[in-house]
Amino acid sequence: SLPSEPLTVHKKPTILNVSSVCAGSSFTLSPNPFQGPFTPNPNNPPGGTVTENNGIYSFVFSSNAVGTYEFFSNAPFCPDIIRIPVFLRPVVAFLIDKTLCVGQTTNLTPTTGGSWVSNNTIVATVSNNGTVTATGPGSANFIYTSILSGCTSLPTEPVVVSPRPTV
């Protein structure tokens, strides 16, 4: 029988599943364990790009990017894949007043599915259901974190707290 052609076996591609990224942010891969550079899957939703600077790869997502993004290494055979799920930042709002007197309350949305924090608890505290309680004069902002995505909101507009009028 005649000799057969040599068989070339290529490595199995690596698939890196990133836990999640929030819209309007980025994911950096350094050092690159794959054969880069990377190119986006042409079927990706809009809003995801990749840049390289001295071997450091940054995967950048616009503020309205949402979905699972794939990036392929430029390996000639069996390219490596990076999968990055991107979630929208939570949208937050005051239901009523943003101007309070000490002791008064107001409400923020969402009221479930995450947790709230105040940047100034001397002025106002917030419960996880979005109830804001004015505790002292000044201003405070609030940030919400979604349990589902782990994404945080942008800070709310400030609540302004005035001292109680004396009579």
PDB file of N, CA, C and O in Angstrom, residues 8-62:
ATOM      1  N   THR A   8      -2.517  16.145  10.446  1.00  0.00           N
ATOM      2  CA  THR A   8      -2.213  17.265  11.340  1.00  0.00           C
ATOM      3  C   THR A   8      -3.338  17.394  12.341  1.00  0.00           C
ATOM      4  O   THR A   8      -4.504  17.496  11.962  1.00  0.00           O
ATOM      5  N   VAL A   9      -2.978  17.371  13.608  1.00  0.00           N
ATOM      6  CA  VAL A   9      -3.974  17.528  14.674  1.00  0.00           C
ATOM      7  C   VAL A   9      -3.735  18.877  15.337  1.00  0.00           C
ATOM      8  O   VAL A   9      -2.618  19.189  15.755  1.00  0.00           O
ATOM      9  N   HIS A  10      -4.781  19.669  15.403  1.00  0.00           N
ATOM     10  CA  HIS A  10      -4.698  20.995  16.035  1.00  0.00           C
ATOM     11  C   HIS A  10      -5.285  20.921  17.436  1.00  0.00           C
ATOM     12  O   HIS A  10      -6.143  20.081  17.719  1.00  0.00           O
ATOM     13  N   LYS A  11      -4.822  21.806  18.300  1.00  0.00           N
ATOM     14  CA  LYS A  11      -5.317  21.817  19.673  1.00  0.00           C
ATOM     15  C   LYS A  11      -6.813  22.117  19.695  1.00  0.00           C
ATOM     16  O   LYS A  11      -7.344  22.770  18.802  1.00  0.00           O
ATOM     17  N   LYS A  12      -7.448  21.634  20.712  1.00  0.00           N
ATOM     18  CA  LYS A  12      -8.861  21.917  20.912  1.00  0.00           C
ATOM     19  C   LYS A  12      -8.993  23.396  21.288  1.00  0.00           C
ATOM     20  O   LYS A  12      -8.207  23.902  22.094  1.00  0.00           O
ATOM     21  N   PRO A  13      -9.948  24.112  20.715  1.00  0.00           N
ATOM     22  CA  PRO A  13     -10.065  25.528  21.060  1.00  0.00           C
ATOM     23  C   PRO A  13     -10.463  25.719  22.524  1.00  0.00           C
ATOM     24  O   PRO A  13     -11.169  24.904  23.105  1.00  0.00           O
ATOM     25  N   THR A  14      -9.962  26.790  23.086  1.00  0.00           N
ATOM     26  CA  THR A  14     -10.322  27.163  24.450  1.00  0.00           C
ATOM     27  C   THR A  14     -11.516  28.100  24.382  1.00  0.00           C
ATOM     28  O   THR A  14     -11.544  29.016  23.558  1.00  0.00           O
ATOM     29  N   ILE A  15     -12.480  27.871  25.251  1.00  0.00           N
ATOM     30  CA  ILE A  15     -13.628  28.769  25.334  1.00  0.00           C
ATOM     31  C   ILE A  15     -13.611  29.382  26.727  1.00  0.00           C
ATOM     32  O   ILE A  15     -13.678  28.673  27.730  1.00  0.00           O
ATOM     33  N   LEU A  16     -13.457  30.697  26.792  1.00  0.00           N
ATOM     34  CA  LEU A  16     -13.454  31.418  28.054  1.00  0.00           C
ATOM     35  C   LEU A  16     -14.815  32.080  28.212  1.00  0.00           C
ATOM     36  O   LEU A  16     -15.190  32.926  27.405  1.00  0.00           O
ATOM     37  N   ASN A  17     -15.565  31.660  29.216  1.00  0.00           N
ATOM     38  CA  ASN A  17     -16.857  32.270  29.513  1.00  0.00           C
ATOM     39  C   ASN A  17     -16.670  33.241  30.671  1.00  0.00           C
ATOM     40  O   ASN A  17     -16.442  32.836  31.798  1.00  0.00           O
ATOM     41  N   VAL A  18     -16.746  34.519  30.380  1.00  0.00           N
ATOM     42  CA  VAL A  18     -16.622  35.556  31.396  1.00  0.00           C
ATOM     43  C   VAL A  18     -17.946  35.626  32.136  1.00  0.00           C
ATOM     44  O   VAL A  18     -19.011  35.495  31.535  1.00  0.00           O
ATOM     45  N   SER A  19     -17.912  35.829  33.464  1.00  0.00           N
ATOM     46  CA  SER A  19     -19.147  35.786  34.254  1.00  0.00           C
ATOM     47  C   SER A  19     -20.165  36.819  33.784  1.00  0.00           C
ATOM     48  O   SER A  19     -21.270  36.478  33.464  1.00  0.00           O
ATOM     49  N   SER A  20     -19.842  38.075  33.742  1.00  0.00           N
ATOM     50  CA  SER A  20     -20.717  39.096  33.163  1.00  0.00           C
ATOM     51  C   SER A  20     -20.033  40.443  33.249  1.00  0.00           C
ATOM     52  O   SER A  20     -19.138  40.663  34.056  1.00  0.00           O
ATOM     53  N   VAL A  21     -20.474  41.329  32.388  1.00  0.00           N
ATOM     54  CA  VAL A  21     -19.976  42.697  32.322  1.00  0.00           C
ATOM     55  C   VAL A  21     -21.196  43.590  32.187  1.00  0.00           C
ATOM     56  O   VAL A  21     -22.196  43.198  31.586  1.00  0.00           O
ATOM     57  N   CYS A  22     -21.113  44.786  32.729  1.00  0.00           N
ATOM     58  CA  CYS A  22     -22.222  45.740  32.632  1.00  0.00           C
ATOM     59  C   CYS A  22     -22.028  46.649  31.434  1.00  0.00           C
ATOM     60  O   CYS A  22     -20.892  47.015  31.099  1.00  0.00           O
ATOM     61  N   ALA A  23     -23.125  47.009  30.786  1.00  0.00           N
ATOM     62  CA  ALA A  23     -23.075  47.951  29.671  1.00  0.00           C
ATOM     63  C   ALA A  23     -22.389  49.233  30.139  1.00  0.00           C
ATOM     64  O   ALA A  23     -22.513  49.636  31.295  1.00  0.00           O
ATOM     65  N   GLY A  24     -21.631  49.844  29.233  1.00  0.00           N
ATOM     66  CA  GLY A  24     -20.918  51.064  29.581  1.00  0.00           C
ATOM     67  C   GLY A  24     -19.609  50.800  30.304  1.00  0.00           C
ATOM     68  O   GLY A  24     -19.017  51.699  30.881  1.00  0.00           O
ATOM     69  N   SER A  25     -19.141  49.542  30.294  1.00  0.00           N
ATOM     70  CA  SER A  25     -17.880  49.223  30.971  1.00  0.00           C
ATOM     71  C   SER A  25     -17.029  48.355  30.052  1.00  0.00           C
ATOM     72  O   SER A  25     -17.346  48.158  28.886  1.00  0.00           O
ATOM     73  N   SER A  26     -15.935  47.821  30.605  1.00  0.00           N
ATOM     74  CA  SER A  26     -15.039  47.027  29.784  1.00  0.00           C
ATOM     75  C   SER A  26     -14.504  45.840  30.566  1.00  0.00           C
ATOM     76  O   SER A  26     -14.626  45.777  31.787  1.00  0.00           O
ATOM     77  N   PHE A  27     -13.902  44.917  29.833  1.00  0.00           N
ATOM     78  CA  PHE A  27     -13.264  43.736  30.384  1.00  0.00           C
ATOM     79  C   PHE A  27     -11.861  43.691  29.796  1.00  0.00           C
ATOM     80  O   PHE A  27     -11.688  43.827  28.593  1.00  0.00           O
ATOM     81  N   THR A  28     -10.854  43.538  30.646  1.00  0.00           N
ATOM     82  CA  THR A  28      -9.473  43.518  30.177  1.00  0.00           C
ATOM     83  C   THR A  28      -8.891  42.123  30.335  1.00  0.00           C
ATOM     84  O   THR A  28      -9.054  41.498  31.375  1.00  0.00           O
ATOM     85  N   LEU A  29      -8.205  41.664  29.304  1.00  0.00           N
ATOM     86  CA  LEU A  29      -7.559  40.355  29.312  1.00  0.00           C
ATOM     87  C   LEU A  29      -6.054  40.575  29.225  1.00  0.00           C
ATOM     88  O   LEU A  29      -5.544  41.053  28.209  1.00  0.00           O
ATOM     89  N   SER A  30      -5.378  40.281  30.327  1.00  0.00           N
ATOM     90  CA  SER A  30      -3.927  40.465  30.358  1.00  0.00           C
ATOM     91  C   SER A  30      -3.343  39.542  31.410  1.00  0.00           C
ATOM     92  O   SER A  30      -3.839  39.512  32.527  1.00  0.00           O
ATOM     93  N   PRO A  31      -2.334  38.784  31.145  1.00  0.00           N
ATOM     94  CA  PRO A  31      -1.796  38.595  29.801  1.00  0.00           C
ATOM     95  C   PRO A  31      -2.739  37.730  28.978  1.00  0.00           C
ATOM     96  O   PRO A  31      -3.549  36.990  29.520  1.00  0.00           O
ATOM     97  N   ASN A  32      -2.592  37.798  27.689  1.00  0.00           N
ATOM     98  CA  ASN A  32      -3.456  37.051  26.794  1.00  0.00           C
ATOM     99  C   ASN A  32      -3.006  35.594  26.730  1.00  0.00           C
ATOM    100  O   ASN A  32      -1.934  35.308  26.218  1.00  0.00           O
ATOM    101  N   PRO A  33      -3.800  34.652  27.240  1.00  0.00           N
ATOM    102  CA  PRO A  33      -3.407  33.245  27.200  1.00  0.00           C
ATOM    103  C   PRO A  33      -3.696  32.576  25.856  1.00  0.00           C
ATOM    104  O   PRO A  33      -3.421  31.404  25.674  1.00  0.00           O
ATOM    105  N   PHE A  34      -4.267  33.328  24.932  1.00  0.00           N
ATOM    106  CA  PHE A  34      -4.686  32.761  23.656  1.00  0.00           C
ATOM    107  C   PHE A  34      -3.808  33.284  22.533  1.00  0.00           C
ATOM    108  O   PHE A  34      -2.976  34.150  22.718  1.00  0.00           O
ATOM    109  N   GLN A  35      -4.073  32.749  21.330  1.00  0.00           N
ATOM    110  CA  GLN A  35      -3.408  33.262  20.140  1.00  0.00           C
ATOM    111  C   GLN A  35      -4.227  34.444  19.630  1.00  0.00           C
ATOM    112  O   GLN A  35      -5.184  34.278  18.909  1.00  0.00           O
ATOM    113  N   GLY A  36      -3.879  35.649  20.045  1.00  0.00           N
ATOM    114  CA  GLY A  36      -4.581  36.849  19.591  1.00  0.00           C
ATOM    115  C   GLY A  36      -3.982  37.296  18.287  1.00  0.00           C
ATOM    116  O   GLY A  36      -3.111  36.643  17.754  1.00  0.00           O
ATOM    117  N   PRO A  37      -4.404  38.367  17.723  1.00  0.00           N
ATOM    118  CA  PRO A  37      -5.438  39.253  18.256  1.00  0.00           C
ATOM    119  C   PRO A  37      -6.836  38.669  18.085  1.00  0.00           C
ATOM    120  O   PRO A  37      -6.995  37.581  17.554  1.00  0.00           O
ATOM    121  N   PHE A  38      -7.823  39.417  18.551  1.00  0.00           N
ATOM    122  CA  PHE A  38      -9.210  38.951  18.532  1.00  0.00           C
ATOM    123  C   PHE A  38     -10.030  39.758  17.539  1.00  0.00           C
ATOM    124  O   PHE A  38      -9.777  40.940  17.321  1.00  0.00           O
ATOM    125  N   THR A  39     -11.013  39.086  16.965  1.00  0.00           N
ATOM    126  CA  THR A  39     -11.979  39.777  16.109  1.00  0.00           C
ATOM    127  C   THR A  39     -13.370  39.464  16.625  1.00  0.00           C
ATOM    128  O   THR A  39     -13.635  38.347  17.095  1.00  0.00           O
ATOM    129  N   PRO A  40     -14.276  40.460  16.571  1.00  0.00           N
ATOM    130  CA  PRO A  40     -15.647  40.206  17.034  1.00  0.00           C
ATOM    131  C   PRO A  40     -16.384  39.265  16.086  1.00  0.00           C
ATOM    132  O   PRO A  40     -16.158  39.279  14.877  1.00  0.00           O
ATOM    133  N   ASN A  41     -17.248  38.456  16.663  1.00  0.00           N
ATOM    134  CA  ASN A  41     -18.153  37.632  15.865  1.00  0.00           C
ATOM    135  C   ASN A  41     -19.045  38.585  15.076  1.00  0.00           C
ATOM    136  O   ASN A  41     -19.637  39.496  15.653  1.00  0.00           O
ATOM    137  N   PRO A  42     -19.160  38.433  13.760  1.00  0.00           N
ATOM    138  CA  PRO A  42     -20.006  39.345  12.986  1.00  0.00           C
ATOM    139  C   PRO A  42     -21.475  39.294  13.387  1.00  0.00           C
ATOM    140  O   PRO A  42     -22.238  40.209  13.072  1.00  0.00           O
ATOM    141  N   ASN A  43     -21.878  38.255  14.108  1.00  0.00           N
ATOM    142  CA  ASN A  43     -23.268  38.148  14.551  1.00  0.00           C
ATOM    143  C   ASN A  43     -23.499  38.774  15.928  1.00  0.00           C
ATOM    144  O   ASN A  43     -24.603  38.678  16.468  1.00  0.00           O
ATOM    145  N   ASN A  44     -22.464  39.389  16.514  1.00  0.00           N
ATOM    146  CA  ASN A  44     -22.644  40.047  17.819  1.00  0.00           C
ATOM    147  C   ASN A  44     -23.673  41.167  17.722  1.00  0.00           C
ATOM    148  O   ASN A  44     -23.794  41.814  16.671  1.00  0.00           O
ATOM    149  N   PRO A  45     -24.384  41.440  18.827  1.00  0.00           N
ATOM    150  CA  PRO A  45     -25.223  42.637  18.851  1.00  0.00           C
ATOM    151  C   PRO A  45     -24.326  43.872  18.716  1.00  0.00           C
ATOM    152  O   PRO A  45     -23.119  43.796  18.969  1.00  0.00           O
ATOM    153  N   PRO A  46     -24.879  45.036  18.363  1.00  0.00           N
ATOM    154  CA  PRO A  46     -24.052  46.231  18.269  1.00  0.00           C
ATOM    155  C   PRO A  46     -23.532  46.665  19.645  1.00  0.00           C
ATOM    156  O   PRO A  46     -24.123  46.335  20.673  1.00  0.00           O
ATOM    157  N   GLY A  47     -22.433  47.416  19.640  1.00  0.00           N
ATOM    158  CA  GLY A  47     -21.960  48.028  20.882  1.00  0.00           C
ATOM    159  C   GLY A  47     -20.781  47.370  21.548  1.00  0.00           C
ATOM    160  O   GLY A  47     -20.390  47.790  22.629  1.00  0.00           O
ATOM    161  N   GLY A  48     -20.171  46.346  20.961  1.00  0.00           N
ATOM    162  CA  GLY A  48     -19.018  45.684  21.576  1.00  0.00           C
ATOM    163  C   GLY A  48     -17.802  45.743  20.673  1.00  0.00           C
ATOM    164  O   GLY A  48     -17.888  45.380  19.506  1.00  0.00           O
ATOM    165  N   THR A  49     -16.676  46.234  21.191  1.00  0.00           N
ATOM    166  CA  THR A  49     -15.452  46.317  20.402  1.00  0.00           C
ATOM    167  C   THR A  49     -14.292  45.738  21.196  1.00  0.00           C
ATOM    168  O   THR A  49     -14.385  45.561  22.411  1.00  0.00           O
ATOM    169  N   VAL A  50     -13.194  45.479  20.512  1.00  0.00           N
ATOM    170  CA  VAL A  50     -11.974  44.999  21.169  1.00  0.00           C
ATOM    171  C   VAL A  50     -10.806  45.828  20.650  1.00  0.00           C
ATOM    172  O   VAL A  50     -10.740  46.136  19.457  1.00  0.00           O
ATOM    173  N   THR A  51      -9.936  46.234  21.572  1.00  0.00           N
ATOM    174  CA  THR A  51      -8.721  46.954  21.195  1.00  0.00           C
ATOM    175  C   THR A  51      -7.536  46.270  21.852  1.00  0.00           C
ATOM    176  O   THR A  51      -7.684  45.584  22.867  1.00  0.00           O
ATOM    177  N   GLU A  52      -6.345  46.472  21.265  1.00  0.00           N
ATOM    178  CA  GLU A  52      -5.123  45.870  21.797  1.00  0.00           C
ATOM    179  C   GLU A  52      -4.086  46.967  21.968  1.00  0.00           C
ATOM    180  O   GLU A  52      -3.945  47.856  21.136  1.00  0.00           O
ATOM    181  N   ASN A  53      -3.382  46.924  23.118  1.00  0.00           N
ATOM    182  CA  ASN A  53      -2.297  47.859  23.380  1.00  0.00           C
ATOM    183  C   ASN A  53      -1.193  47.096  24.100  1.00  0.00           C
ATOM    184  O   ASN A  53      -1.377  46.715  25.256  1.00  0.00           O
ATOM    185  N   ASN A  54      -0.078  46.853  23.411  1.00  0.00           N
ATOM    186  CA  ASN A  54       1.058  46.125  23.988  1.00  0.00           C
ATOM    187  C   ASN A  54       0.670  44.764  24.567  1.00  0.00           C
ATOM    188  O   ASN A  54       1.083  44.410  25.667  1.00  0.00           O
ATOM    189  N   GLY A  55      -0.175  44.025  23.852  1.00  0.00           N
ATOM    190  CA  GLY A  55      -0.553  42.694  24.290  1.00  0.00           C
ATOM    191  C   GLY A  55      -1.679  42.645  25.300  1.00  0.00           C
ATOM    192  O   GLY A  55      -2.090  41.575  25.733  1.00  0.00           O
ATOM    193  N   ILE A  56      -2.208  43.794  25.701  1.00  0.00           N
ATOM    194  CA  ILE A  56      -3.349  43.850  26.626  1.00  0.00           C
ATOM    195  C   ILE A  56      -4.598  44.116  25.800  1.00  0.00           C
ATOM    196  O   ILE A  56      -4.660  45.098  25.056  1.00  0.00           O
ATOM    197  N   TYR A  57      -5.568  43.217  25.941  1.00  0.00           N
ATOM    198  CA  TYR A  57      -6.793  43.322  25.155  1.00  0.00           C
ATOM    199  C   TYR A  57      -7.912  43.893  26.025  1.00  0.00           C
ATOM    200  O   TYR A  57      -8.152  43.416  27.131  1.00  0.00           O
ATOM    201  N   SER A  58      -8.581  44.933  25.502  1.00  0.00           N
ATOM    202  CA  SER A  58      -9.723  45.542  26.197  1.00  0.00           C
ATOM    203  C   SER A  58     -10.970  45.328  25.365  1.00  0.00           C
ATOM    204  O   SER A  58     -11.015  45.704  24.186  1.00  0.00           O
ATOM    205  N   PHE A  59     -11.958  44.714  25.977  1.00  0.00           N
ATOM    206  CA  PHE A  59     -13.252  44.483  25.349  1.00  0.00           C
ATOM    207  C   PHE A  59     -14.180  45.552  25.917  1.00  0.00           C
ATOM    208  O   PHE A  59     -14.461  45.561  27.116  1.00  0.00           O
ATOM    209  N   VAL A  60     -14.622  46.487  25.076  1.00  0.00           N
ATOM    210  CA  VAL A  60     -15.342  47.677  25.523  1.00  0.00           C
ATOM    211  C   VAL A  60     -16.783  47.597  25.035  1.00  0.00           C
ATOM    212  O   VAL A  60     -17.036  47.261  23.873  1.00  0.00           O
ATOM    213  N   PHE A  61     -17.711  47.955  25.941  1.00  0.00           N
ATOM    214  CA  PHE A  61     -19.135  47.860  25.627  1.00  0.00           C
ATOM    215  C   PHE A  61     -19.811  49.206  25.849  1.00  0.00           C
ATOM    216  O   PHE A  61     -19.628  49.833  26.892  1.00  0.00           O
ATOM    217  N   SER A  62     -20.600  49.622  24.866  1.00  0.00           N
ATOM    218  CA  SER A  62     -21.305  50.901  24.962  1.00  0.00           C
ATOM    219  C   SER A  62     -22.390  50.835  26.036  1.00  0.00           C
ATOM    220  O   SER A  62     -22.740  49.751  26.519  1.00  0.00           O
TER     221      SER A  62
END
